Coordinates of C-alpha atoms in Angstrom, one line a residue:
M259 CA 49.2 44.4 27.4
M260 CA 47.0 42.9 30.0
K261 CA 44.0 43.1 27.7
I262 CA 45.9 41.0 25.3
K263 CA 46.9 38.4 28.0
Y264 CA 43.3 38.1 29.1
L265 CA 42.2 37.7 25.5
L266 CA 44.7 34.9 25.1
L267 CA 43.7 33.2 28.3
F268 CA 40.0 33.4 27.2
L269 CA 40.8 32.0 23.8
I270 CA 42.7 29.0 25.5
I271 CA 39.9 28.2 27.9
G272 CA 37.4 28.5 25.3
N273 CA 39.4 26.0 23.0
V274 CA 39.7 23.6 25.9
L275 CA 36.1 23.8 26.7
F276 CA 35.1 23.4 23.0
K277 CA 37.4 20.3 22.7
A278 CA 35.9 18.8 25.9
Q279 CA 32.4 19.4 24.5
I280 CA 33.3 17.7 21.2
N281 CA 34.9 14.8 23.1
N282 CA 31.7 14.5 25.3
V283 CA 29.5 14.4 22.2
E284 CA 31.7 11.8 20.5
K285 CA 31.7 9.7 23.9
N286 CA 27.9 9.8 24.0
I287 CA 27.6 8.8 20.5
L288 CA 30.1 5.7 21.0
E289 CA 28.1 4.7 24.1
R290 CA 25.0 4.3 22.1
L291 CA 26.5 1.9 19.5
T292 CA 26.2 -1.9 19.6
Y293 CA 29.3 -4.0 20.0
K294 CA 29.0 -4.9 16.2
E295 CA 28.8 -1.1 15.3
L296 CA 31.8 -0.4 17.5
E297 CA 33.8 -3.1 15.9
H298 CA 33.0 -1.9 12.5
E299 CA 34.0 1.7 13.5
F300 CA 37.2 0.5 14.9
Y301 CA 38.4 -1.5 12.1
K302 CA 37.4 1.2 9.6
A303 CA 39.7 3.6 11.5
L304 CA 42.7 1.2 11.2
P305 CA 45.3 1.8 10.2
G306 CA 47.0 5.0 11.6
D307 CA 44.2 6.7 13.4
T308 CA 45.2 5.9 16.8
N309 CA 43.0 8.6 18.6
S310 CA 39.8 7.2 17.1
T311 CA 40.7 3.6 17.7
K312 CA 41.6 4.1 21.3
S313 CA 38.5 5.9 22.0
I314 CA 36.4 3.3 20.4
A315 CA 38.2 0.4 22.1
S316 CA 37.7 2.1 25.5
S317 CA 33.9 2.7 24.9
Y318 CA 33.8 -1.0 23.8
L319 CA 35.5 -2.4 27.0
K320 CA 33.6 0.1 29.4
K321 CA 30.4 -1.1 27.9
A322 CA 31.4 -4.7 28.2
K323 CA 32.5 -4.3 31.9
F324 CA 29.3 -2.5 32.6
E325 CA 27.2 -5.3 31.3
K326 CA 29.5 -7.9 32.9
N327 CA 29.8 -9.6 29.5
T328 CA 33.0 -11.8 29.6
T329 CA 33.0 -12.5 25.9
Q330 CA 32.9 -8.8 25.1
I331 CA 35.3 -7.8 27.8
A332 CA 37.8 -10.2 26.0
E333 CA 37.2 -8.7 22.7
G334 CA 37.7 -5.2 24.3
Y335 CA 41.1 -6.1 25.4
V336 CA 41.9 -7.3 21.8
L337 CA 40.7 -4.0 20.4
L338 CA 42.8 -2.0 23.0
H339 CA 46.2 -3.7 22.3
Y340 CA 46.3 -2.5 18.7
D341 CA 48.2 0.7 18.2
E342 CA 49.9 0.4 21.7
D343 CA 53.6 0.1 22.4
L344 CA 54.6 -3.4 23.1
P345 CA 54.6 -3.3 27.0
N346 CA 51.1 -2.0 27.1
A347 CA 49.9 -4.2 24.3
L348 CA 51.4 -7.1 26.2
K349 CA 49.6 -6.0 29.4
Y350 CA 46.1 -6.1 27.5
L351 CA 47.0 -9.6 26.1
D352 CA 47.8 -10.8 29.7
S353 CA 44.4 -9.4 30.7
L354 CA 42.8 -11.4 27.9
Q355 CA 44.6 -14.4 28.8
H356 CA 43.4 -14.1 32.4
I357 CA 39.7 -13.6 31.5
T358 CA 39.7 -16.5 29.0
K359 CA 41.5 -19.1 31.0
N360 CA 38.3 -20.9 31.6
S361 CA 37.0 -20.5 28.1
K362 CA 35.1 -23.5 26.8
G363 CA 35.3 -22.3 23.1
N364 CA 37.9 -23.1 20.5
A365 CA 39.4 -19.8 20.0
Y366 CA 41.6 -19.6 23.2
P367 CA 44.4 -19.9 24.2
A368 CA 45.6 -20.1 20.5
R369 CA 44.2 -16.6 19.8
I370 CA 46.4 -14.9 22.5
Y371 CA 49.6 -16.5 21.2
L372 CA 48.8 -15.7 17.7
L373 CA 48.2 -12.0 18.7
K374 CA 51.5 -12.0 20.7
G375 CA 53.2 -13.3 17.6
N376 CA 51.8 -10.5 15.5
L377 CA 53.1 -8.0 18.1
Y378 CA 56.7 -9.3 18.3
F379 CA 56.6 -9.5 14.4
K380 CA 55.7 -5.8 14.1
T381 CA 58.4 -5.0 16.6
D382 CA 60.9 -7.0 14.8
N383 CA 61.4 -9.6 17.6
L384 CA 61.2 -12.6 15.1
Q385 CA 62.5 -15.0 17.7
A386 CA 59.7 -14.2 20.0
A387 CA 57.2 -14.0 17.0
L388 CA 58.1 -17.5 16.0
N389 CA 57.9 -19.1 19.4
N390 CA 54.3 -17.6 19.8
Y391 CA 53.2 -18.8 16.3
I392 CA 54.3 -22.2 17.2
L393 CA 52.4 -22.4 20.4
G394 CA 49.4 -20.8 18.5
L395 CA 49.4 -23.5 15.9
K396 CA 49.8 -26.1 18.6
Y397 CA 46.6 -25.0 20.6
A398 CA 44.7 -24.3 17.4
K399 CA 45.3 -27.9 16.3
E400 CA 44.2 -29.3 19.6
K401 CA 41.0 -27.3 19.5
G402 CA 40.5 -28.0 15.6
N403 CA 40.2 -24.3 14.8
K404 CA 40.8 -24.2 11.0
R405 CA 40.8 -20.4 10.8
Q406 CA 43.5 -20.2 13.5
I407 CA 45.5 -23.0 11.9
A408 CA 45.4 -21.0 8.7
M409 CA 46.5 -17.8 10.6
A410 CA 49.5 -19.6 12.2
H411 CA 50.6 -21.2 8.9
T412 CA 50.5 -17.9 7.0
S413 CA 52.4 -16.1 9.9
I414 CA 55.1 -18.6 9.8
A415 CA 55.1 -18.3 6.0
Y416 CA 55.9 -14.6 6.4
L417 CA 58.9 -15.8 8.5
N418 CA 60.0 -18.0 5.7
N419 CA 59.6 -15.2 3.3
Y420 CA 61.9 -13.2 5.6
I421 CA 64.8 -15.7 5.3
G422 CA 64.4 -16.1 1.6
K423 CA 62.2 -19.1 1.2
H424 CA 59.9 -17.3 -1.2
A425 CA 58.7 -20.4 -3.1
E426 CA 57.5 -22.0 0.2
T427 CA 55.9 -18.9 1.2
A428 CA 54.1 -18.6 -2.2
K429 CA 52.8 -22.2 -1.8
V430 CA 51.2 -21.6 1.8
L431 CA 49.7 -18.1 0.8
R432 CA 48.3 -19.6 -2.5
H433 CA 46.6 -22.5 -0.7
Y434 CA 44.9 -20.3 1.8
A435 CA 44.1 -17.4 -0.5
Y436 CA 42.0 -19.7 -2.7
H437 CA 41.0 -22.8 -0.6
A438 CA 40.0 -21.3 2.8
D439 CA 36.3 -20.2 2.6
Y440 CA 36.5 -19.7 6.5
L441 CA 38.6 -16.7 6.1
T442 CA 37.1 -13.3 5.6
I443 CA 37.4 -11.5 2.2
D444 CA 39.7 -9.0 3.7
E445 CA 42.0 -11.8 5.0
R446 CA 42.1 -13.3 1.6
N447 CA 42.7 -10.1 0.0
S448 CA 45.7 -9.6 2.3
L449 CA 47.1 -12.9 1.4
K450 CA 46.7 -12.2 -2.3
L451 CA 48.7 -9.0 -1.8
N452 CA 51.5 -10.9 0.0
L453 CA 51.3 -13.7 -2.5
A454 CA 51.9 -11.2 -5.2
D455 CA 55.0 -10.0 -3.5
A456 CA 56.2 -13.5 -3.2
Y457 CA 55.5 -14.1 -6.9
I458 CA 57.8 -11.2 -7.8
E459 CA 60.5 -12.5 -5.7
I460 CA 60.4 -15.9 -7.6
N461 CA 59.9 -14.0 -10.9
K462 CA 56.3 -15.1 -11.5
M463 CA 55.8 -11.8 -12.9
D464 CA 52.5 -12.5 -14.9
S465 CA 50.8 -14.1 -11.9
A466 CA 51.9 -11.1 -9.7
Y467 CA 50.6 -8.6 -12.1
I468 CA 47.1 -10.3 -12.3
L469 CA 46.9 -10.2 -8.5
I470 CA 48.0 -6.6 -8.2
Q471 CA 45.4 -5.6 -10.8
E472 CA 42.7 -7.4 -9.0
G473 CA 43.7 -5.6 -5.8
L474 CA 43.6 -2.2 -7.5
Q475 CA 40.3 -2.8 -9.0
G476 CA 38.8 -4.2 -5.8
G477 CA 40.2 -1.2 -3.9
K478 CA 38.3 1.3 -6.3
K479 CA 35.1 -0.9 -6.5
N480 CA 34.8 -1.0 -2.6
N481 CA 36.2 2.4 -2.0
D482 CA 38.9 0.8 0.0
V483 CA 41.7 3.5 -0.2
Y484 CA 44.3 1.6 2.0
R485 CA 44.0 -1.6 -0.1
Y486 CA 44.3 0.4 -3.3
Y487 CA 47.6 2.2 -2.3
Q488 CA 48.9 -1.1 -0.7
N489 CA 48.6 -2.6 -4.3
L490 CA 49.7 0.5 -6.0
G491 CA 53.0 0.4 -3.9
L492 CA 53.4 -3.3 -5.0
L493 CA 52.9 -2.3 -8.6
G494 CA 55.7 0.1 -8.1
Y495 CA 57.9 -2.9 -6.9
Y496 CA 56.8 -4.8 -9.9
H497 CA 57.9 -2.0 -12.2
L498 CA 61.1 -1.6 -10.3
H499 CA 61.9 -5.5 -10.6
S500 CA 61.0 -5.3 -14.2
K501 CA 63.3 -2.2 -14.6
N502 CA 60.7 0.2 -15.6
Y503 CA 62.0 2.8 -13.1
Q504 CA 60.0 5.8 -14.3
K505 CA 56.7 3.9 -14.1
A506 CA 57.7 2.7 -10.6
I507 CA 58.3 6.3 -9.4
D508 CA 55.1 7.5 -10.8
G509 CA 53.1 5.1 -8.7
L510 CA 55.3 5.1 -5.6
S511 CA 55.2 8.8 -5.5
E512 CA 51.4 8.7 -5.1
C513 CA 51.8 6.1 -2.5
E514 CA 54.3 8.4 -0.6
K515 CA 51.8 11.2 -0.4
Y516 CA 49.0 8.9 0.9
F517 CA 51.1 7.0 3.5
F518 CA 52.9 10.0 5.1
T519 CA 49.8 12.1 5.0
R520 CA 48.2 11.9 8.6
N521 CA 50.4 8.9 9.3
N522 CA 48.4 6.6 7.0
G523 CA 49.7 3.1 6.6
S524 CA 52.0 1.0 8.8
K525 CA 55.8 1.1 9.3
R526 CA 56.2 -1.4 6.6
D527 CA 54.3 0.7 4.2
H528 CA 56.6 3.7 5.0
N529 CA 59.7 2.0 4.8
Y530 CA 59.2 0.0 1.6
T531 CA 57.6 3.0 -0.3
L532 CA 60.8 4.9 0.4
L533 CA 63.0 1.9 -0.2
Y534 CA 61.4 1.3 -3.8
L535 CA 61.6 5.0 -4.7
G536 CA 65.3 5.1 -3.6
K537 CA 66.0 2.0 -5.6
S538 CA 63.9 3.3 -8.8
Y539 CA 66.1 6.6 -8.7
A540 CA 69.3 4.5 -8.4
G541 CA 68.2 2.6 -11.3
L542 CA 67.8 5.8 -13.2
Q543 CA 71.4 6.8 -12.1
K544 CA 69.9 9.8 -10.0
K545 CA 72.2 9.1 -7.1
E546 CA 71.4 12.2 -5.1
K547 CA 67.8 11.5 -5.2
A548 CA 68.2 7.9 -4.2
A549 CA 70.6 8.8 -1.3
D550 CA 68.0 11.2 -0.1
F551 CA 65.3 8.5 0.2
F552 CA 67.7 6.0 1.8
R553 CA 68.8 8.7 4.5
K554 CA 65.1 9.1 5.3
I555 CA 64.9 5.3 5.9
D556 CA 67.8 5.5 8.3
S557 CA 65.9 8.1 10.1
M558 CA 62.9 6.0 10.5
V559 CA 64.8 3.0 11.5
L560 CA 66.5 5.0 14.3
K561 CA 63.1 6.2 15.4
T562 CA 61.2 2.9 15.3
N563 CA 63.9 0.3 15.3
Y564 CA 62.0 -1.4 12.5
I565 CA 64.7 -3.7 10.9
Y566 CA 64.3 -5.7 7.6
P567 CA 66.6 -7.5 5.3
E568 CA 66.6 -4.8 2.5
L569 CA 68.2 -2.5 4.9
R570 CA 71.6 -3.9 4.0
D571 CA 71.1 -2.7 0.5
V572 CA 70.2 0.9 1.9
Y573 CA 73.4 1.0 3.9
T574 CA 75.7 -0.3 1.3
Y575 CA 74.3 2.3 -1.2
L576 CA 74.8 5.0 1.2
I577 CA 78.4 3.9 2.0
D578 CA 79.3 3.7 -1.6
Y579 CA 77.7 7.0 -2.3
Y580 CA 79.7 8.8 0.3
K581 CA 82.8 7.1 -0.6
E582 CA 82.3 8.3 -4.1
N583 CA 81.9 11.8 -2.7
N584 CA 84.9 11.5 -0.4
D585 CA 82.9 12.2 2.7
K586 CA 84.8 10.1 5.3
E587 CA 82.6 11.1 8.1
K588 CA 79.3 10.2 6.5
Q589 CA 81.0 7.0 5.1
L590 CA 82.0 6.0 8.6
Y591 CA 78.6 6.8 10.1
Y592 CA 76.8 4.5 7.6
V593 CA 79.4 1.7 8.0
D594 CA 78.7 1.8 11.7
R595 CA 74.9 1.7 11.1
F596 CA 75.3 -1.1 8.5
L597 CA 77.2 -3.1 11.2
K598 CA 74.5 -2.6 13.9
V599 CA 71.6 -3.5 11.5
D600 CA 73.6 -6.5 10.2
Q601 CA 74.2 -7.8 13.6
V602 CA 70.5 -7.9 14.3
L603 CA 69.5 -9.3 10.9
D604 CA 72.1 -12.0 11.2
T605 CA 71.1 -12.9 14.6
Q606 CA 67.4 -13.0 13.4
F607 CA 68.3 -14.9 10.3
R608 CA 70.3 -17.4 12.0
Y609 CA 67.6 -18.0 14.7
I610 CA 64.9 -18.3 12.2
S611 CA 66.8 -20.3 9.8
R612 CA 67.5 -22.9 12.5
E613 CA 64.5 -23.0 14.5
L614 CA 61.9 -22.9 11.5
P615 CA 63.0 -26.2 10.1
R616 CA 63.4 -27.8 13.6
R617 CA 60.1 -26.6 15.2
Y618 CA 57.9 -26.2 12.3
D619 CA 59.0 -27.7 9.1
T620 CA 60.1 -31.0 10.5
P621 CA 56.8 -31.6 12.7
E622 CA 54.7 -30.4 9.7
L623 CA 56.6 -33.0 7.4
Q624 CA 56.1 -35.7 10.1
Q625 CA 52.3 -34.8 10.3
E626 CA 52.1 -34.8 6.5
K627 CA 53.9 -38.1 6.5
E628 CA 51.5 -39.6 9.0
D629 CA 48.6 -38.1 7.1
I630 CA 49.9 -39.7 3.9
T631 CA 50.7 -43.1 5.7
N632 CA 47.0 -43.1 7.2
E633 CA 45.6 -42.2 3.8
L634 CA 47.5 -45.1 2.2
T635 CA 46.4 -47.4 5.0
K636 CA 42.7 -46.4 4.4
R637 CA 43.2 -46.8 0.8
K638 CA 44.8 -50.2 1.3
S639 CA 41.9 -51.1 3.6
L640 CA 39.4 -49.9 1.0
F641 CA 41.1 -51.9 -1.7
Y642 CA 41.0 -55.1 0.4
I643 CA 37.3 -54.4 1.1
V644 CA 36.4 -53.7 -2.5
L645 CA 38.5 -56.8 -3.6
S646 CA 36.6 -58.8 -1.0
L647 CA 33.3 -57.4 -2.2
L648 CA 34.2 -58.2 -5.8
L649 CA 35.3 -61.6 -4.8
I650 CA 32.1 -62.4 -3.0
S651 CA 29.9 -60.9 -5.7
H652 CA 31.8 -63.0 -8.2
L653 CA 31.2 -66.1 -6.2
L654 CA 27.6 -65.1 -5.8
F655 CA 27.5 -64.6 -9.6
I656 CA 29.0 -68.0 -10.1
N657 CA 26.7 -69.5 -7.7
V658 CA 23.6 -67.7 -9.3
Y659 CA 24.8 -68.8 -12.8
F660 CA 25.2 -72.3 -12.0
K661 CA 21.9 -72.4 -10.3
Y662 CA 20.4 -70.7 -13.4
K663 CA 22.2 -73.3 -15.7
K664 CA 20.8 -76.1 -13.2
S665 CA 17.4 -74.6 -13.4
E666 CA 17.6 -74.0 -17.1
K667 CA 18.6 -77.7 -17.5
N668 CA 15.5 -78.7 -15.3
Y669 CA 13.3 -76.3 -17.1
K670 CA 14.5 -77.9 -20.5
K671 CA 13.9 -81.4 -19.1
I672 CA 10.3 -80.5 -18.1
A673 CA 9.8 -78.8 -21.4
Q674 CA 11.0 -81.8 -23.3
D675 CA 8.8 -84.2 -21.3
L676 CA 5.7 -82.0 -21.9
I677 CA 6.3 -82.0 -25.7
Q678 CA 7.0 -85.8 -25.7
S679 CA 3.9 -86.4 -23.6
V680 CA 1.8 -84.3 -26.2
N681 CA 3.2 -86.3 -29.1
E682 CA 2.7 -89.5 -27.4
N683 CA -0.9 -89.0 -26.0
R684 CA -2.3 -86.9 -28.8
V685 CA -6.0 -88.0 -29.1
G686 CA -8.7 -86.1 -30.8
K687 CA -9.1 -82.4 -31.1
N688 CA -12.2 -82.5 -28.8
K689 CA -10.6 -84.7 -26.1
E690 CA -9.0 -83.3 -23.2
P691 CA -5.2 -83.8 -23.2
E692 CA -4.0 -86.6 -21.0
I693 CA -1.1 -84.3 -20.0
E694 CA -3.5 -82.7 -17.5
Q695 CA -3.8 -86.0 -15.6
E696 CA -0.2 -86.4 -15.6
I697 CA 0.8 -83.0 -14.2
H698 CA -2.1 -82.8 -11.6
P699 CA -4.0 -86.3 -11.3
V700 CA -7.2 -85.9 -9.4
E701 CA -8.0 -88.8 -7.1
I702 CA -11.9 -89.1 -6.6
T703 CA -12.3 -90.9 -3.4
E704 CA -15.4 -92.3 -1.7
N705 CA -15.3 -89.7 1.0
S706 CA -15.4 -86.9 -1.5
E707 CA -18.3 -88.5 -3.3
D708 CA -20.1 -89.0 0.2
K709 CA -19.5 -85.4 1.0
T710 CA -20.9 -84.1 -2.3
S711 CA -23.9 -86.2 -2.1
R712 CA -24.9 -84.5 1.1
T713 CA -25.5 -81.2 -0.7
V714 CA -25.7 -82.0 -4.3
S715 CA -27.9 -85.1 -5.4
E716 CA -26.2 -87.6 -7.6
D717 CA -28.4 -86.7 -10.7
I718 CA -27.7 -83.1 -10.5
A719 CA -24.0 -83.8 -10.1
Q720 CA -23.9 -86.1 -13.2
T721 CA -25.7 -83.4 -15.3
I722 CA -23.2 -80.8 -14.1
L723 CA -20.4 -83.1 -15.1
K724 CA -21.7 -83.8 -18.4
E725 CA -22.0 -80.0 -18.9
L726 CA -18.4 -79.6 -17.9
E727 CA -17.3 -82.3 -20.4
I728 CA -18.9 -80.3 -23.3
F729 CA -17.4 -77.1 -21.9
E730 CA -14.1 -78.8 -22.2
N731 CA -14.3 -80.6 -25.4
K732 CA -15.6 -77.7 -27.3
D733 CA -12.8 -75.4 -25.9
Q734 CA -15.3 -73.0 -24.5
F735 CA -12.8 -72.1 -21.8
L736 CA -11.0 -70.1 -24.4
N737 CA -13.6 -67.5 -24.2
K738 CA -12.7 -64.3 -22.4
G739 CA -14.5 -63.1 -19.3
I740 CA -15.7 -66.6 -18.1
T741 CA -16.6 -66.5 -14.4
L742 CA -18.0 -69.1 -12.1
G743 CA -21.4 -67.3 -12.2
S744 CA -21.5 -67.0 -15.9
L745 CA -20.7 -70.7 -16.4
A746 CA -23.1 -71.8 -13.8
K747 CA -25.8 -69.8 -15.6
K748 CA -24.7 -71.4 -19.0
I749 CA -25.2 -74.9 -17.7
K750 CA -28.3 -74.1 -15.9
T751 CA -27.2 -74.5 -12.3
N752 CA -26.1 -72.2 -9.4
S753 CA -22.6 -71.1 -8.5
K754 CA -22.6 -73.1 -5.3
Y755 CA -23.4 -76.4 -6.9
L756 CA -20.8 -75.7 -9.7
S757 CA -18.1 -74.7 -7.4
E758 CA -18.7 -77.9 -5.1
I759 CA -18.7 -80.2 -8.1
I760 CA -15.4 -78.7 -9.5
N761 CA -13.7 -78.9 -6.1
T762 CA -14.8 -82.4 -5.6
Y763 CA -14.4 -84.0 -8.9
K764 CA -11.7 -81.9 -10.4
G765 CA -9.8 -81.4 -7.2
K766 CA -9.3 -77.6 -7.6
N767 CA -11.0 -74.3 -7.3
F768 CA -12.8 -72.7 -10.4
A769 CA -9.9 -70.3 -11.1
T770 CA -7.3 -73.0 -11.1
Y771 CA -9.6 -75.3 -13.1
L772 CA -10.0 -72.7 -15.9
N773 CA -6.3 -71.8 -15.8
D774 CA -5.3 -75.6 -16.2
L775 CA -7.7 -76.1 -19.2
R776 CA -6.2 -73.1 -21.0
I777 CA -2.7 -74.1 -20.2
D778 CA -3.1 -77.7 -21.1
Y779 CA -4.6 -76.5 -24.4
A780 CA -1.8 -74.3 -25.0
I781 CA 0.7 -76.9 -24.1
S782 CA -0.7 -79.2 -26.8
R783 CA -1.5 -76.6 -29.5
L784 CA 1.9 -74.9 -29.4
A785 CA 3.5 -78.3 -29.6
T786 CA 1.4 -79.3 -32.6
D787 CA 0.5 -76.0 -34.5
R788 CA 3.5 -74.3 -36.1
K789 CA 1.4 -71.3 -37.1
F790 CA 0.0 -70.8 -33.8
R791 CA 3.3 -70.7 -32.0
S792 CA 4.6 -68.2 -34.6
Y793 CA 2.2 -65.6 -33.3
K794 CA 3.4 -63.0 -30.8
I795 CA 2.9 -63.9 -27.1
P796 CA 0.2 -61.0 -26.5
F797 CA -1.9 -62.5 -29.4
I798 CA -1.7 -66.1 -28.1
A799 CA -2.6 -64.9 -24.6
E800 CA -5.6 -63.3 -26.1
E801 CA -6.4 -66.5 -28.0
L802 CA -6.3 -68.4 -24.7
G803 CA -8.7 -65.9 -23.0
Y804 CA -6.1 -64.2 -21.0
N805 CA -6.3 -60.3 -20.4
N806 CA -2.6 -59.8 -20.8
E807 CA 0.6 -61.4 -21.8
Q808 CA 1.9 -61.5 -18.1
A809 CA -1.2 -63.3 -16.8
F810 CA -0.6 -66.0 -19.4
T811 CA 3.2 -66.4 -18.9
L812 CA 2.7 -66.5 -15.0
A813 CA 0.0 -69.1 -15.3
F814 CA 2.0 -71.2 -17.8
K815 CA 5.1 -71.5 -15.4
K816 CA 2.8 -72.2 -12.5
R817 CA 1.0 -74.9 -14.2
T818 CA 4.1 -76.6 -15.9
G819 CA 7.1 -75.8 -13.8
T820 CA 8.9 -74.3 -16.8
P821 CA 8.9 -70.7 -18.5
L822 CA 7.0 -70.4 -21.8
S823 CA 10.1 -69.2 -23.5
I824 CA 12.0 -72.3 -22.8
Y825 CA 9.0 -74.5 -23.7
L826 CA 8.8 -72.7 -27.1
K827 CA 12.5 -72.9 -27.6
E828 CA 12.5 -76.7 -27.1
I829 CA 9.7 -77.2 -29.5
E830 CA 11.8 -75.4 -32.1
N831 CA 14.8 -77.4 -31.1
M832 CA 13.0 -80.9 -31.3
S833 CA 11.2 -79.9 -34.5
S834 CA 14.5 -79.1 -36.2
D835 CA 16.0 -82.4 -34.8

């Protein structure tokens, strides 16, 4: 007998030492992980594995305190508050509030109120949840934290769903599920799951089914077992709503095995899986089976105090079931349970129904009204700015138009005068057009003659002038590539003498002299030679010795004061007249 006792004692001590050794090994492993790795392990263990999460969170906080890293200490308190009962969780969040009170970032204090709101929501204190969500939203807006604003709006949307405003819930969830790239993939997947649930409530069955299938496939693809079973449970509700009771039971039975094994899933997962199973069996008229699931729900409610609106259906079914079976005692018991649950639900419903519109809907509508008003004001201002710019541009256009018309009139007048001058003063083919003298008359003064005589003798000057006269009369200026040097060589003088004679007697430099001869020629010939003016401008430019059309047209306007196009047009007009 004594040997057996010693053997048992030895086994117990050995087991304790073995567990301690295992714990030490795990502890050493955790201490070597980085903050990011610890967070990854923590969230991978959620939900349900409280031993692992507490160990990881404790290691995280210990590491942060040892390193005196305030940011990570705060994150450690956040991790520790998960999977704790309400009083302990609130203590950790109070520590979080204390350590972040001087935070310069945009996450606090909004994050604290949002986490508290989630705590109260999970423990069925919807009044406190709403109050904290409202405060979280207020501070998130003050700090301009879009992510936290989204969290507050979606959390309040779930409260709207609780009081039956499913369409409003769907609207908010749909917006953030598809238009909030600042949320993580997991967060958006969660929104889509709840959006599918809201769609079922408002009979958008096709939309719900698409989201559920997306969730199932995503869960399989990413090996996310929890997400897969959450969507499988919702698919069960979809089939229940569609009155495909057996299909609902098949899927929900799988969920029951998963969620109730090693305490996987949340209280909501447990309750709603049993609820949908019970309702599915009720739909098949398997009353005993349905009652069995509903009794399990009542047991969980007594243990967890997790109260939700559908419990009314649970208790009314049990009351009717025991009434049919003439079991007065059980009937009375479930009537009493119904009254207690209904009182809580009624209190919560009345509070949420009253406070949500007053503290959330109305301020949100006022903000929306203000945003719309500001937008309209901006649009109105923009409209007046655009209108003013259009008016100014219109006035400028009118001004430019009239200036153009005035210039065009002047151009026409110049062109007409040129044409008339050519017709009146036409002399011989080899004689320089008198129009040149009208446009730019050259005054030969005694001073200029005296100046020339100092460098160029009178005989040389006269010889050069005679050669220039031949150059002009024989239209040699039309040849391409004429330069001061080539002309000086042709008339047997030097460039310096030729340049001085042209400057003195013609009153211009060589380039201007050459251009003027060519343009004066063009003025006369275009006015008198129909065939010549029928040629294309590039050909005319080449005939006049220019390298390209642009050089010719620019030289023409500079010399005459009117564009070539208008001159040609006026020739045709005057010819037809």
